[in-house]
Tab-separated table of C-alpha atoms in Angstrom:
chain	number	residue	atom	x	y	z
A	113	MET	CA	14.999	34.966	45.256
A	114	LYS	CA	14.837	31.815	47.408
A	115	ARG	CA	11.073	31.631	46.873
A	116	ALA	CA	11.530	31.964	43.093
A	117	LEU	CA	14.161	29.227	43.014
A	118	THR	CA	11.961	26.991	45.154
A	119	ALA	CA	9.046	27.502	42.754
A	120	VAL	CA	11.239	26.526	39.808
A	121	LEU	CA	12.474	23.395	41.588
A	122	VAL	CA	8.925	22.386	42.521
A	123	LEU	CA	7.841	22.814	38.899
A	124	LEU	CA	10.741	20.750	37.585
A	125	VAL	CA	10.077	17.976	40.097
A	126	SER	CA	6.369	17.900	39.258
A	127	VAL	CA	7.125	17.791	35.525
A	128	SER	CA	9.597	14.944	36.072
A	129	ALA	CA	6.921	13.061	38.010
A	130	ALA	CA	4.489	13.708	35.186
A	131	PHE	CA	6.864	12.160	32.691
A	132	GLY	CA	7.385	9.169	34.945
A	133	GLN	CA	3.648	8.578	34.945
A	134	CYS	CA	3.476	8.866	31.143
A	135	LYS	CA	6.079	6.144	30.673
A	136	THR	CA	3.945	3.551	32.420
A	137	GLN	CA	0.799	4.076	30.356
A	138	ARG	CA	-0.296	3.734	26.745
A	139	ASN	CA	-0.428	7.448	26.116
A	140	TYR	CA	-0.083	9.956	23.310
A	141	VAL	CA	1.491	13.363	23.847
A	142	ILE	CA	-0.140	16.359	22.162
A	143	GLY	CA	1.501	19.744	22.446
A	144	PHE	CA	2.110	23.233	21.151
A	145	TYR	CA	5.252	25.368	20.793
A	146	ASN	CA	5.644	28.971	19.630
A	147	LEU	CA	9.012	28.845	17.836
A	148	GLU	CA	9.513	32.643	17.992
A	149	ASN	CA	10.200	33.910	14.495
A	150	LEU	CA	11.647	30.844	12.803
A	151	PHE	CA	12.573	32.481	9.486
A	152	ASP	CA	14.955	31.220	6.843
A	153	ILE	CA	17.729	33.465	5.445
A	154	TYR	CA	16.257	33.899	1.948
A	155	ASP	CA	14.304	36.867	0.646
A	156	ASP	CA	10.703	36.049	-0.178
A	157	PRO	CA	8.897	38.981	-1.853
A	158	ALA	CA	5.579	37.575	-0.616
A	159	LYS	CA	6.733	37.600	3.028
A	160	ASN	CA	7.599	40.366	5.470
A	161	ASP	CA	11.034	38.864	6.090
A	162	GLU	CA	13.344	41.871	5.595
A	163	GLU	CA	14.554	41.818	9.205
A	164	PHE	CA	15.489	38.141	8.885
A	165	LEU	CA	17.978	38.383	6.037
A	166	PRO	CA	21.802	38.396	6.209
A	167	ASP	CA	21.822	42.151	5.459
A	168	GLY	CA	18.655	42.881	7.453
A	169	LYS	CA	18.176	44.440	10.869
A	170	ASN	CA	18.804	41.142	12.675
A	171	LYS	CA	21.793	40.161	10.509
A	172	TRP	CA	20.105	36.785	10.137
A	173	THR	CA	23.014	34.687	8.895
A	174	GLU	CA	23.181	30.986	8.144
A	175	ALA	CA	25.083	30.427	11.402
A	176	LYS	CA	22.321	32.098	13.439
A	177	TYR	CA	19.652	30.195	11.538
A	178	ASN	CA	21.407	26.886	12.175
A	179	LYS	CA	21.756	27.747	15.868
A	180	LYS	CA	18.046	28.529	16.052
A	181	GLN	CA	17.151	25.234	14.354
A	182	HIS	CA	19.403	23.297	16.719
A	183	ASN	CA	17.802	25.030	19.716
A	184	MET	CA	14.244	24.240	18.617
A	185	ALA	CA	15.171	20.613	17.950
A	186	ARG	CA	16.899	20.374	21.325
A	187	VAL	CA	13.726	21.394	23.172
A	188	ILE	CA	11.634	18.855	21.255
A	189	SER	CA	14.277	16.197	21.893
A	190	GLU	CA	14.468	16.987	25.606
A	191	MET	CA	10.702	16.696	25.908
A	192	ALA	CA	10.878	13.305	24.205
A	193	LYS	CA	13.678	12.109	26.490
A	194	ALA	CA	11.893	13.244	29.633
A	195	ASN	CA	8.542	11.946	28.472
A	196	GLY	CA	9.752	8.623	27.152
A	197	ARG	CA	8.331	9.297	23.672
A	198	TYR	CA	8.017	11.939	20.988
A	199	HIS	CA	4.876	13.990	20.667
A	200	THR	CA	2.286	12.324	18.486
A	201	ILE	CA	1.049	15.804	17.546
A	202	LEU	CA	2.995	19.051	17.875
A	203	GLY	CA	1.404	22.311	16.754
A	204	VAL	CA	3.792	25.183	16.073
A	205	SER	CA	3.525	28.905	15.340
A	206	GLU	CA	5.699	31.793	14.142
A	207	ILE	CA	7.221	29.848	11.251
A	208	GLU	CA	7.909	31.486	7.892
A	209	ASN	CA	7.274	28.595	5.529
A	210	ARG	CA	7.466	24.879	4.933
A	211	LEU	CA	11.230	24.999	4.337
A	212	VAL	CA	12.017	25.947	7.936
A	213	LEU	CA	9.926	22.980	9.105
A	214	GLU	CA	11.655	20.598	6.704
A	215	ASP	CA	14.959	21.793	8.130
A	216	LEU	CA	13.633	21.393	11.666
A	217	VAL	CA	12.353	17.824	11.348
A	218	SER	CA	15.639	16.782	9.708
A	219	GLN	CA	17.771	18.050	12.600
A	220	PRO	CA	19.836	15.158	13.988
A	221	GLU	CA	18.322	15.573	17.467
A	222	ILE	CA	14.828	14.644	16.238
A	223	ALA	CA	15.247	13.129	12.755
A	224	ASP	CA	14.344	9.669	14.060
A	225	ALA	CA	10.868	10.952	15.011
A	226	ASN	CA	9.993	10.914	11.288
A	227	TYR	CA	7.745	13.939	11.720
A	228	GLN	CA	5.430	14.772	8.830
A	229	ILE	CA	4.289	18.341	8.140
A	230	VAL	CA	0.934	19.989	7.539
A	231	HIS	CA	1.320	23.634	6.512
A	232	TYR	CA	-0.407	26.231	4.350
A	233	ASP	CA	0.989	29.614	3.335
A	234	GLY	CA	-1.167	32.237	5.011
A	235	PRO	CA	-1.910	35.958	4.583
A	236	ASP	CA	-0.404	37.281	7.830
A	237	ARG	CA	1.259	40.670	7.378
A	238	ARG	CA	4.170	39.633	9.610
A	239	GLY	CA	4.795	36.733	7.287
A	240	VAL	CA	4.374	33.964	9.873
A	241	ASP	CA	2.151	30.886	9.812
A	242	VAL	CA	1.024	28.029	12.016
A	243	ALA	CA	1.635	24.375	11.216
A	244	LEU	CA	1.349	20.867	12.629
A	245	LEU	CA	3.898	18.072	12.952
A	246	TYR	CA	2.736	14.498	13.408
A	247	LYS	CA	4.131	10.998	13.737
A	248	PRO	CA	2.584	8.899	10.959
A	249	GLU	CA	3.056	5.697	12.965
A	250	GLN	CA	0.600	7.040	15.553
A	251	PHE	CA	-1.625	9.498	13.679
A	252	THR	CA	-3.301	8.672	10.379
A	253	TYR	CA	-3.781	11.862	8.365
A	254	LEU	CA	-7.097	12.151	6.511
A	255	ASP	CA	-7.513	15.785	5.479
A	256	SER	CA	-6.849	19.367	6.517
A	257	GLU	CA	-8.048	22.889	5.958
A	258	SER	CA	-6.644	26.397	6.302
A	259	ILE	CA	-9.514	28.412	7.782
A	260	PRO	CA	-9.353	32.144	6.971
A	261	PHE	CA	-9.898	34.813	9.586
A	262	THR	CA	-12.960	36.738	8.391
A	263	PHE	CA	-15.646	38.858	10.016
A	264	GLU	CA	-18.568	37.408	8.110
A	265	GLY	CA	-21.483	36.371	10.327
A	266	THR	CA	-19.722	37.198	13.596
A	267	LYS	CA	-21.662	37.774	16.816
A	268	VAL	CA	-18.646	39.496	18.405
A	269	GLU	CA	-18.868	43.277	18.670
A	270	ILE	CA	-16.018	44.296	16.371
A	271	THR	CA	-14.361	47.683	16.887
A	272	LEU	CA	-12.858	47.874	13.383
A	273	ASP	CA	-14.870	49.656	10.714
A	274	LYS	CA	-15.544	48.014	7.351
A	275	GLU	CA	-12.462	49.488	5.686
A	276	GLN	CA	-10.246	48.349	8.569
A	277	GLN	CA	-11.784	44.888	8.453
A	278	ASP	CA	-11.078	44.599	4.733
A	279	TYR	CA	-7.442	45.585	5.329
A	280	PHE	CA	-6.915	43.328	8.341
A	281	ARG	CA	-4.762	40.238	7.772
A	282	THR	CA	-3.672	37.659	10.331
A	283	ARG	CA	-2.807	33.986	10.544
A	284	ASP	CA	-5.241	31.433	9.171
A	285	ILE	CA	-6.379	28.713	11.569
A	286	LEU	CA	-5.183	25.229	10.689
A	287	MET	CA	-7.471	22.217	11.071
A	288	VAL	CA	-6.058	18.720	10.676
A	289	HIS	CA	-8.370	15.707	10.691
A	290	GLY	CA	-7.220	12.124	11.205
A	291	THR	CA	-7.312	9.131	13.502
A	292	ILE	CA	-5.414	7.847	16.532
A	293	ASP	CA	-6.088	4.232	17.469
A	294	GLY	CA	-8.937	4.296	14.967
A	295	GLU	CA	-10.671	7.215	16.708
A	296	HIS	CA	-11.450	10.407	14.798
A	297	PHE	CA	-9.616	13.541	15.920
A	298	ALA	CA	-9.629	17.133	14.723
A	299	PHE	CA	-6.701	19.336	15.737
A	300	TYR	CA	-6.910	23.117	15.468
A	301	VAL	CA	-3.711	25.195	15.552
A	302	ALA	CA	-4.092	28.953	16.010
A	303	HIS	CA	-2.063	32.081	16.589
A	304	LEU	CA	-4.683	34.668	17.466
A	305	PRO	CA	-4.155	38.421	16.933
A	306	SER	CA	-1.598	40.268	19.019
A	307	ARG	CA	-2.135	42.442	22.081
A	308	ILE	CA	0.327	45.081	20.803
A	309	GLY	CA	-0.983	48.565	21.488
A	310	GLY	CA	-3.665	47.248	23.811
A	311	LYS	CA	-5.920	46.259	20.921
A	312	GLY	CA	-7.431	43.045	19.758
A	313	GLN	CA	-9.636	41.576	22.486
A	314	ASP	CA	-12.530	41.568	20.045
A	315	LEU	CA	-10.255	40.126	17.349
A	316	ARG	CA	-9.136	37.267	19.577
A	317	SER	CA	-12.741	36.605	20.529
A	318	ARG	CA	-13.586	36.487	16.834
A	319	GLY	CA	-10.771	33.983	16.280
A	320	ALA	CA	-12.143	31.782	19.041
A	321	GLU	CA	-15.631	32.079	17.550
A	322	ILE	CA	-14.300	30.865	14.182
A	323	ILE	CA	-12.642	27.850	15.800
A	324	TYR	CA	-15.670	26.998	17.918
A	325	ASN	CA	-18.088	27.191	14.985
A	326	HIS	CA	-15.861	25.056	12.771
A	327	ALA	CA	-15.465	22.492	15.561
A	328	ALA	CA	-19.256	22.353	15.903
A	329	MET	CA	-19.501	21.676	12.171
A	330	MET	CA	-16.927	18.878	12.441
A	331	THR	CA	-18.899	17.362	15.318
A	332	GLU	CA	-22.052	17.322	13.190
A	333	ARG	CA	-20.142	15.767	10.312
A	334	HIS	CA	-18.331	13.194	12.480
A	335	PRO	CA	-20.424	12.409	15.606
A	336	GLY	CA	-18.203	11.460	18.528
A	337	ILE	CA	-15.092	13.137	17.070
A	338	LYS	CA	-12.483	14.172	19.636
A	339	ILE	CA	-11.271	17.730	19.227
A	340	VAL	CA	-8.126	19.477	20.438
A	341	VAL	CA	-7.675	23.240	20.091
A	342	MET	CA	-4.168	24.587	20.628
A	343	GLY	CA	-2.170	27.699	19.969
A	344	ASP	CA	-0.706	30.988	21.051
A	345	MET	CA	-4.012	32.630	21.870
A	346	ASN	CA	-2.460	35.916	23.065
A	347	ASP	CA	-4.981	35.569	25.876
A	348	ASN	CA	-5.051	33.829	29.210
A	349	PRO	CA	-7.603	31.055	29.778
A	350	THR	CA	-9.684	33.465	31.893
A	351	ASP	CA	-10.103	35.994	29.060
A	352	ASP	CA	-13.301	36.257	27.035
A	353	SER	CA	-11.928	34.582	23.916
A	354	MET	CA	-11.252	31.355	25.795
A	355	ALA	CA	-13.768	31.466	28.640
A	356	VAL	CA	-16.770	32.813	26.706
A	357	TRP	CA	-16.314	32.239	22.981
A	358	MET	CA	-14.487	28.900	23.303
A	359	ARG	CA	-16.641	27.993	26.320
A	360	GLY	CA	-13.579	26.831	28.242
A	361	LYS	CA	-14.353	25.247	31.610
A	362	GLU	CA	-11.931	24.744	34.482
A	363	LYS	CA	-13.354	21.416	35.622
A	364	LYS	CA	-14.507	18.479	33.544
A	365	GLU	CA	-17.470	17.994	35.855
A	366	GLU	CA	-18.760	21.465	34.934
A	367	MET	CA	-18.959	20.727	31.227
A	368	SER	CA	-21.958	20.369	29.014
A	369	ARG	CA	-21.661	18.622	25.652
A	370	GLU	CA	-21.104	22.017	24.003
A	371	ASP	CA	-18.243	23.094	26.287
A	372	PHE	CA	-14.485	22.684	26.084
A	373	PHE	CA	-12.253	21.616	28.951
A	374	SER	CA	-9.498	24.191	29.580
A	375	PRO	CA	-6.784	22.341	31.560
A	376	PHE	CA	-4.431	25.309	31.800
A	377	LEU	CA	-7.076	27.434	33.526
A	378	SER	CA	-6.430	25.869	36.936
A	379	MET	CA	-2.686	25.996	36.287
A	380	TYR	CA	-2.857	29.699	35.465
A	381	LYS	CA	-4.769	30.341	38.707
A	382	ALA	CA	-2.073	28.347	40.539
A	383	GLY	CA	0.641	30.680	39.235
A	384	TYR	CA	2.071	28.763	36.283
A	385	GLY	CA	3.125	30.639	33.151
A	386	SER	CA	4.425	30.001	29.644
A	387	LEU	CA	5.675	33.554	29.019
A	388	ALA	CA	6.411	36.685	31.021
A	389	TYR	CA	6.021	40.387	30.301
A	390	ARG	CA	6.938	43.217	32.668
A	391	GLY	CA	7.102	40.864	35.607
A	392	GLU	CA	3.738	39.239	34.967
A	393	TRP	CA	3.387	35.597	33.942
A	394	SER	CA	0.693	34.414	31.540
A	395	ILE	CA	-0.288	31.205	29.821
A	396	TYR	CA	-1.092	32.143	26.230
A	397	ASP	CA	0.030	28.743	24.921
A	398	LEU	CA	-3.224	26.960	25.520
A	399	ILE	CA	-4.714	23.577	24.736
A	400	LEU	CA	-8.423	22.829	25.124
A	401	VAL	CA	-10.348	19.627	24.432
A	402	ASN	CA	-13.997	18.940	23.725
A	403	ASN	CA	-16.320	16.913	25.924
A	404	ASN	CA	-15.873	13.798	23.784
A	405	LEU	CA	-12.195	13.754	24.778
A	406	ALA	CA	-12.476	15.196	28.286
A	407	ASN	CA	-15.207	12.860	29.496
A	408	ALA	CA	-14.955	9.938	27.087
A	409	GLU	CA	-16.783	6.860	28.339
A	410	GLU	CA	-14.575	4.673	26.164
A	411	GLY	CA	-11.429	5.006	24.121
A	412	LEU	CA	-8.919	7.798	24.458
A	413	ARG	CA	-9.443	10.569	26.992
A	414	ILE	CA	-7.333	13.322	28.512
A	415	GLN	CA	-5.187	12.085	31.400
A	416	PRO	CA	-4.038	13.810	34.598
A	417	VAL	CA	-0.306	14.460	34.516
A	418	GLY	CA	1.814	14.571	37.654
A	419	LYS	CA	1.202	14.398	41.384
A	420	LYS	CA	-0.749	17.668	41.544
A	421	GLY	CA	-3.473	16.314	39.315
A	422	PHE	CA	-3.219	18.938	36.588
A	423	TYR	CA	-4.157	17.914	33.053
A	424	GLY	CA	-1.472	20.001	31.361
A	425	VAL	CA	2.275	20.660	31.474
A	426	VAL	CA	4.297	23.832	30.898
A	427	PHE	CA	7.677	22.411	29.922
A	428	LYS	CA	10.900	24.133	30.852
A	429	ARG	CA	14.456	23.193	31.655
A	430	PRO	CA	17.255	25.401	33.026
A	431	PHE	CA	18.846	25.813	29.574
A	432	MET	CA	15.546	27.362	28.358
A	433	VAL	CA	15.564	29.982	31.144
A	434	THR	CA	17.479	33.289	31.196
A	435	GLN	CA	20.040	32.865	33.944
A	436	LYS	CA	21.148	36.443	34.596
A	437	GLY	CA	20.466	40.102	33.893
A	438	GLN	CA	17.271	42.114	33.706
A	439	TYR	CA	15.222	39.184	32.438
A	440	LYS	CA	16.565	36.525	34.768
A	441	GLY	CA	13.977	33.779	35.181
A	442	TYR	CA	12.202	34.620	31.911
A	443	PRO	CA	12.239	32.335	28.855
A	444	PHE	CA	15.668	32.488	27.164
A	445	ARG	CA	14.787	33.965	23.792
A	446	THR	CA	16.578	34.388	20.461
A	447	PHE	CA	17.019	38.175	20.578
A	448	SER	CA	17.083	40.633	23.456
A	449	GLY	CA	17.253	44.395	23.007
A	450	GLY	CA	17.845	43.864	19.303
A	451	ALA	CA	20.912	41.685	19.916
A	452	PHE	CA	21.198	37.993	19.069
A	453	ILE	CA	21.705	36.088	22.326
A	454	GLY	CA	21.329	32.556	20.982
A	455	GLY	CA	18.358	31.498	23.062
A	456	TYR	CA	15.327	29.377	22.322
A	457	SER	CA	11.938	31.081	22.415
A	458	ASP	CA	10.076	33.718	24.386
A	459	HIS	CA	7.451	31.030	25.085
A	460	TYR	CA	7.683	27.676	26.852
A	461	PRO	CA	5.960	24.756	25.120
A	462	THR	CA	2.863	23.187	26.616
A	463	PHE	CA	1.318	19.760	26.238
A	464	ILE	CA	-1.380	17.357	27.347
A	465	VAL	CA	-1.555	13.570	27.380
A	466	VAL	CA	-4.397	11.404	26.077
A	467	GLY	CA	-4.644	7.711	26.736
A	468	LYS	CA	-6.807	4.772	27.738
């Protein structure tokens, strides 16, 4: 127990140091947060939202919904306070629709951030989507695209037969294109297929292949573009989807022009985690950047954050951590054992910093 508490204290101190460094530089914060089933209370026949209705399994009342919104806004606000600024870009997942995001960005804790929303309704059978929030004072939006998850032209060995492939539905991948400080950026937000039942490694690899190929197309279209890929990948940075199909490298010095820098790879090896399952910590909430951003000779580039020299942060505060019981030390989530416990998310948010 003492070792666990010491590890938490070391992490909090290092994160605080990271924020102190950010305040002294001209930096932009780019992050991702899985909001864990942020559903509204209204029935949508096009969505699988039956559990999240007032008379549904979760008894999802307006009071619970408001509590959830307040909790999500509190985390975003606490990151801004600690970091000295709001995120310029914040990708999110597990949201039902645009309405829940409009409610989120209007919460009093973060309303002054003036976050704008990029969201498309997707085909996921769970009824959840990904989206992106951005500060228009720092990011100039140009265009976006909702990229469908298909199997056409894949080089991944897919285990599903043709009929299963035709039936399969998951989250689209969001691409948002714009500029920061006049430099072109493309942001990809993904929530790759689940691990439930031990399946899906090939599906997650296919998702990574889709992102990588689209990013290559954007690079051809906009030479020099800086690319950030983020999301709940349902894989660790060492798994094939990220290490092989996204070509994620642990060190910037190892990269070729076709590779991506995977800053959470070294953190994962060092024992950091953004979620826990059966006593094992993982970092599924990943952010990767292309060579143009990792090793930029001029303009914005990814910055080291904190005294340990990592290029990423897993953000947590004591109020986001389960303090007692079977899951003590795990992320303090919304439901546990089917009961509403008023927590935040089963994932911690992650972020990187880019600057000059």
